[in-house]
């Protein structure tokens, strides 16, 4: 499953697969030189959001496979 992270109301969007591999980065507009620092920060926010979503999806899949026998215990790095 693909997880999408976004920053600044969708100005920057990233897609990541279930193995936390970054698949795509999209920006709404081409940045000016002075906006590059802000763009870098927005990409970091969007990537980190996609990582969290990907980890949540992996945890839900693991719970579904195990019949939730572990309860809601968070597995390391999941």
Short mmCIF file of N, CA and C in Angstrom, two decimals:
data_model
loop_
_atom_site.label_atom_id
_atom_site.label_comp_id
_atom_site.label_asym_id
_atom_site.label_seq_id
_atom_site.Cartn_x
_atom_site.Cartn_y
_atom_site.Cartn_z
N UNK A 1 0.82 -1.20 0.00
CA UNK A 1 0.00 0.00 0.00
C UNK A 1 0.86 1.26 0.00
N UNK A 2 0.38 2.26 -0.65
CA UNK A 2 1.09 3.53 -0.77
C UNK A 2 0.58 4.49 0.30
N UNK A 3 1.52 5.18 0.96
CA UNK A 3 1.18 6.21 1.93
C UNK A 3 1.56 7.56 1.32
N UNK A 4 0.69 8.55 1.51
CA UNK A 4 0.93 9.89 0.98
C UNK A 4 1.08 10.85 2.14
N UNK A 5 2.12 11.67 2.09
CA UNK A 5 2.31 12.74 3.06
C UNK A 5 2.22 14.07 2.34
N UNK A 6 1.71 15.08 3.02
CA UNK A 6 1.57 16.39 2.39
C UNK A 6 1.93 17.47 3.40
N UNK A 7 2.41 18.61 2.87
CA UNK A 7 2.75 19.75 3.70
C UNK A 7 2.23 21.02 3.03
N UNK A 8 1.95 22.02 3.86
CA UNK A 8 1.50 23.34 3.38
C UNK A 8 0.28 23.20 2.47
N UNK A 9 -0.76 22.56 3.00
CA UNK A 9 -2.02 22.38 2.27
C UNK A 9 -1.83 21.75 0.90
N UNK A 10 -0.92 20.79 0.81
CA UNK A 10 -0.72 20.06 -0.43
C UNK A 10 0.29 20.67 -1.38
N UNK A 11 0.98 21.73 -0.97
CA UNK A 11 2.00 22.33 -1.83
C UNK A 11 3.08 21.32 -2.16
N UNK A 12 3.44 20.50 -1.17
CA UNK A 12 4.41 19.42 -1.36
C UNK A 12 3.73 18.12 -0.98
N UNK A 13 3.81 17.12 -1.86
CA UNK A 13 3.26 15.80 -1.59
C UNK A 13 4.31 14.76 -1.88
N UNK A 14 4.38 13.74 -1.04
CA UNK A 14 5.29 12.63 -1.27
C UNK A 14 4.52 11.33 -1.18
N UNK A 15 4.97 10.33 -1.92
CA UNK A 15 4.38 8.99 -1.86
C UNK A 15 5.47 8.02 -1.44
N UNK A 16 5.10 7.08 -0.56
CA UNK A 16 6.04 6.11 -0.03
C UNK A 16 5.36 4.75 0.00
N UNK A 17 6.15 3.70 -0.30
CA UNK A 17 5.56 2.36 -0.25
C UNK A 17 5.65 1.79 1.15
N UNK A 18 5.16 0.58 1.33
CA UNK A 18 5.13 -0.06 2.63
C UNK A 18 6.49 -0.39 3.20
N UNK A 19 7.52 -0.31 2.37
CA UNK A 19 8.89 -0.55 2.83
C UNK A 19 9.63 0.75 3.10
N UNK A 20 8.88 1.85 3.19
CA UNK A 20 9.42 3.18 3.45
C UNK A 20 10.32 3.67 2.33
N UNK A 21 10.09 3.21 1.11
CA UNK A 21 10.83 3.69 -0.05
C UNK A 21 10.08 4.87 -0.64
N UNK A 22 10.75 6.00 -0.78
CA UNK A 22 10.14 7.18 -1.36
C UNK A 22 9.91 6.94 -2.84
N UNK A 23 8.67 7.06 -3.28
CA UNK A 23 8.30 6.77 -4.67
C UNK A 23 8.18 8.01 -5.54
N UNK A 24 7.71 9.12 -4.95
CA UNK A 24 7.42 10.29 -5.75
C UNK A 24 7.39 11.53 -4.88
N UNK A 25 7.83 12.66 -5.43
CA UNK A 25 7.71 13.97 -4.80
C UNK A 25 7.07 14.89 -5.82
N UNK A 26 6.01 15.59 -5.39
CA UNK A 26 5.35 16.57 -6.26
C UNK A 26 5.25 17.91 -5.56
N UNK A 27 5.47 18.98 -6.33
CA UNK A 27 5.24 20.32 -5.81
C UNK A 27 4.27 21.03 -6.73
N UNK A 28 3.44 21.91 -6.15
CA UNK A 28 2.44 22.62 -6.94
C UNK A 28 3.05 23.61 -7.92
N UNK A 29 4.16 24.22 -7.56
CA UNK A 29 4.76 25.21 -8.44
C UNK A 29 6.28 25.18 -8.32
N UNK A 30 6.94 25.69 -9.34
CA UNK A 30 8.40 25.74 -9.31
C UNK A 30 8.82 26.84 -8.33
N UNK A 31 9.71 26.52 -7.42
CA UNK A 31 10.10 27.51 -6.41
C UNK A 31 11.09 28.54 -6.95
N UNK A 32 11.08 29.71 -6.37
CA UNK A 32 12.10 30.72 -6.63
C UNK A 32 13.29 30.39 -5.73
N UNK A 33 14.43 30.91 -6.04
CA UNK A 33 15.64 30.64 -5.26
C UNK A 33 15.42 30.88 -3.76
N UNK A 34 14.77 31.99 -3.42
CA UNK A 34 14.59 32.33 -2.01
C UNK A 34 13.60 31.40 -1.31
N UNK A 35 12.85 30.61 -2.06
CA UNK A 35 11.89 29.69 -1.47
C UNK A 35 12.45 28.28 -1.27
N UNK A 36 13.67 28.05 -1.67
CA UNK A 36 14.23 26.70 -1.60
C UNK A 36 14.35 26.19 -0.16
N UNK A 37 14.74 27.03 0.78
CA UNK A 37 14.82 26.59 2.18
C UNK A 37 13.46 26.16 2.68
N UNK A 38 12.45 26.94 2.38
CA UNK A 38 11.08 26.58 2.79
C UNK A 38 10.66 25.28 2.12
N UNK A 39 10.95 25.13 0.84
CA UNK A 39 10.59 23.91 0.11
C UNK A 39 11.26 22.69 0.75
N UNK A 40 12.52 22.82 1.11
CA UNK A 40 13.22 21.70 1.76
C UNK A 40 12.54 21.32 3.07
N UNK A 41 12.15 22.31 3.85
CA UNK A 41 11.44 22.04 5.11
C UNK A 41 10.11 21.35 4.85
N UNK A 42 9.38 21.78 3.83
CA UNK A 42 8.09 21.18 3.50
C UNK A 42 8.26 19.73 3.04
N UNK A 43 9.31 19.46 2.29
CA UNK A 43 9.58 18.08 1.86
C UNK A 43 9.87 17.20 3.07
N UNK A 44 10.65 17.70 4.02
CA UNK A 44 10.92 16.93 5.23
C UNK A 44 9.63 16.62 5.98
N UNK A 45 8.76 17.60 6.11
CA UNK A 45 7.49 17.40 6.81
C UNK A 45 6.66 16.34 6.08
N UNK A 46 6.55 16.47 4.76
CA UNK A 46 5.73 15.54 3.98
C UNK A 46 6.29 14.12 4.04
N UNK A 47 7.60 13.97 3.94
CA UNK A 47 8.22 12.64 4.00
C UNK A 47 7.98 12.01 5.37
N UNK A 48 8.20 12.78 6.43
CA UNK A 48 7.98 12.24 7.77
C UNK A 48 6.52 11.85 7.99
N UNK A 49 5.60 12.62 7.44
CA UNK A 49 4.17 12.27 7.54
C UNK A 49 3.89 10.96 6.81
N UNK A 50 4.49 10.79 5.63
CA UNK A 50 4.29 9.54 4.88
C UNK A 50 4.87 8.35 5.63
N UNK A 51 6.01 8.53 6.31
CA UNK A 51 6.61 7.45 7.10
C UNK A 51 5.66 7.02 8.20
N UNK A 52 5.10 7.98 8.92
CA UNK A 52 4.17 7.66 10.01
C UNK A 52 2.96 6.90 9.47
N UNK A 53 2.40 7.37 8.35
CA UNK A 53 1.24 6.69 7.77
C UNK A 53 1.60 5.29 7.31
N UNK A 54 2.78 5.13 6.71
CA UNK A 54 3.22 3.82 6.25
C UNK A 54 3.39 2.87 7.43
N UNK A 55 3.96 3.35 8.52
CA UNK A 55 4.14 2.53 9.71
C UNK A 55 2.79 2.13 10.30
N UNK A 56 1.84 3.06 10.32
CA UNK A 56 0.50 2.74 10.83
C UNK A 56 -0.17 1.66 9.99
N UNK A 57 -0.04 1.78 8.66
CA UNK A 57 -0.63 0.77 7.78
C UNK A 57 0.03 -0.59 8.00
N UNK A 58 1.35 -0.60 8.18
CA UNK A 58 2.05 -1.87 8.41
C UNK A 58 1.59 -2.50 9.73
N UNK A 59 1.40 -1.68 10.75
CA UNK A 59 0.93 -2.19 12.04
C UNK A 59 -0.47 -2.78 11.91
N UNK A 60 -1.34 -2.11 11.16
CA UNK A 60 -2.71 -2.62 10.96
C UNK A 60 -2.69 -3.93 10.19
N UNK A 61 -1.82 -4.03 9.18
CA UNK A 61 -1.71 -5.28 8.43
C UNK A 61 -1.21 -6.40 9.33
N UNK A 62 -0.22 -6.09 10.17
CA UNK A 62 0.32 -7.10 11.09
C UNK A 62 -0.77 -7.57 12.05
N UNK A 63 -1.56 -6.65 12.57
CA UNK A 63 -2.65 -7.02 13.47
C UNK A 63 -3.68 -7.89 12.76
N UNK A 64 -3.96 -7.58 11.49
CA UNK A 64 -4.93 -8.36 10.74
C UNK A 64 -4.41 -9.79 10.50
N UNK A 65 -3.13 -9.90 10.17
CA UNK A 65 -2.52 -11.21 9.91
C UNK A 65 -2.46 -12.06 11.17
N UNK A 66 -2.14 -11.44 12.29
CA UNK A 66 -1.99 -12.19 13.54
C UNK A 66 -3.30 -12.34 14.28
N UNK A 67 -4.38 -11.81 13.71
CA UNK A 67 -5.66 -11.87 14.41
C UNK A 67 -5.64 -11.01 15.66
N UNK A 68 -4.75 -10.03 15.66
CA UNK A 68 -4.60 -9.10 16.77
C UNK A 68 -4.30 -9.82 18.08
N UNK A 69 -3.61 -10.98 17.99
CA UNK A 69 -3.30 -11.74 19.21
C UNK A 69 -2.34 -10.98 20.12
N UNK A 70 -1.64 -10.00 19.56
CA UNK A 70 -0.73 -9.21 20.37
C UNK A 70 -1.42 -8.00 20.99
N UNK A 71 -2.72 -7.88 20.75
CA UNK A 71 -3.43 -6.69 21.22
C UNK A 71 -3.00 -5.50 20.42
N UNK A 72 -2.90 -4.38 21.04
CA UNK A 72 -2.46 -3.18 20.35
C UNK A 72 -1.02 -2.83 20.68
N UNK A 73 -0.22 -3.87 20.93
CA UNK A 73 1.19 -3.66 21.22
C UNK A 73 1.88 -3.19 19.96
N UNK A 74 2.62 -2.10 20.07
CA UNK A 74 3.39 -1.60 18.93
C UNK A 74 4.65 -2.42 18.79
N UNK A 75 4.88 -2.93 17.60
CA UNK A 75 6.08 -3.68 17.35
C UNK A 75 7.21 -2.69 17.05
N UNK A 76 8.44 -3.03 17.38
CA UNK A 76 9.57 -2.12 17.12
C UNK A 76 9.62 -1.75 15.65
N UNK A 77 9.85 -0.46 15.38
CA UNK A 77 9.99 0.07 14.02
C UNK A 77 8.77 -0.16 13.16
N UNK A 78 7.60 -0.28 13.75
CA UNK A 78 6.39 -0.47 12.96
C UNK A 78 5.41 0.62 13.26
#
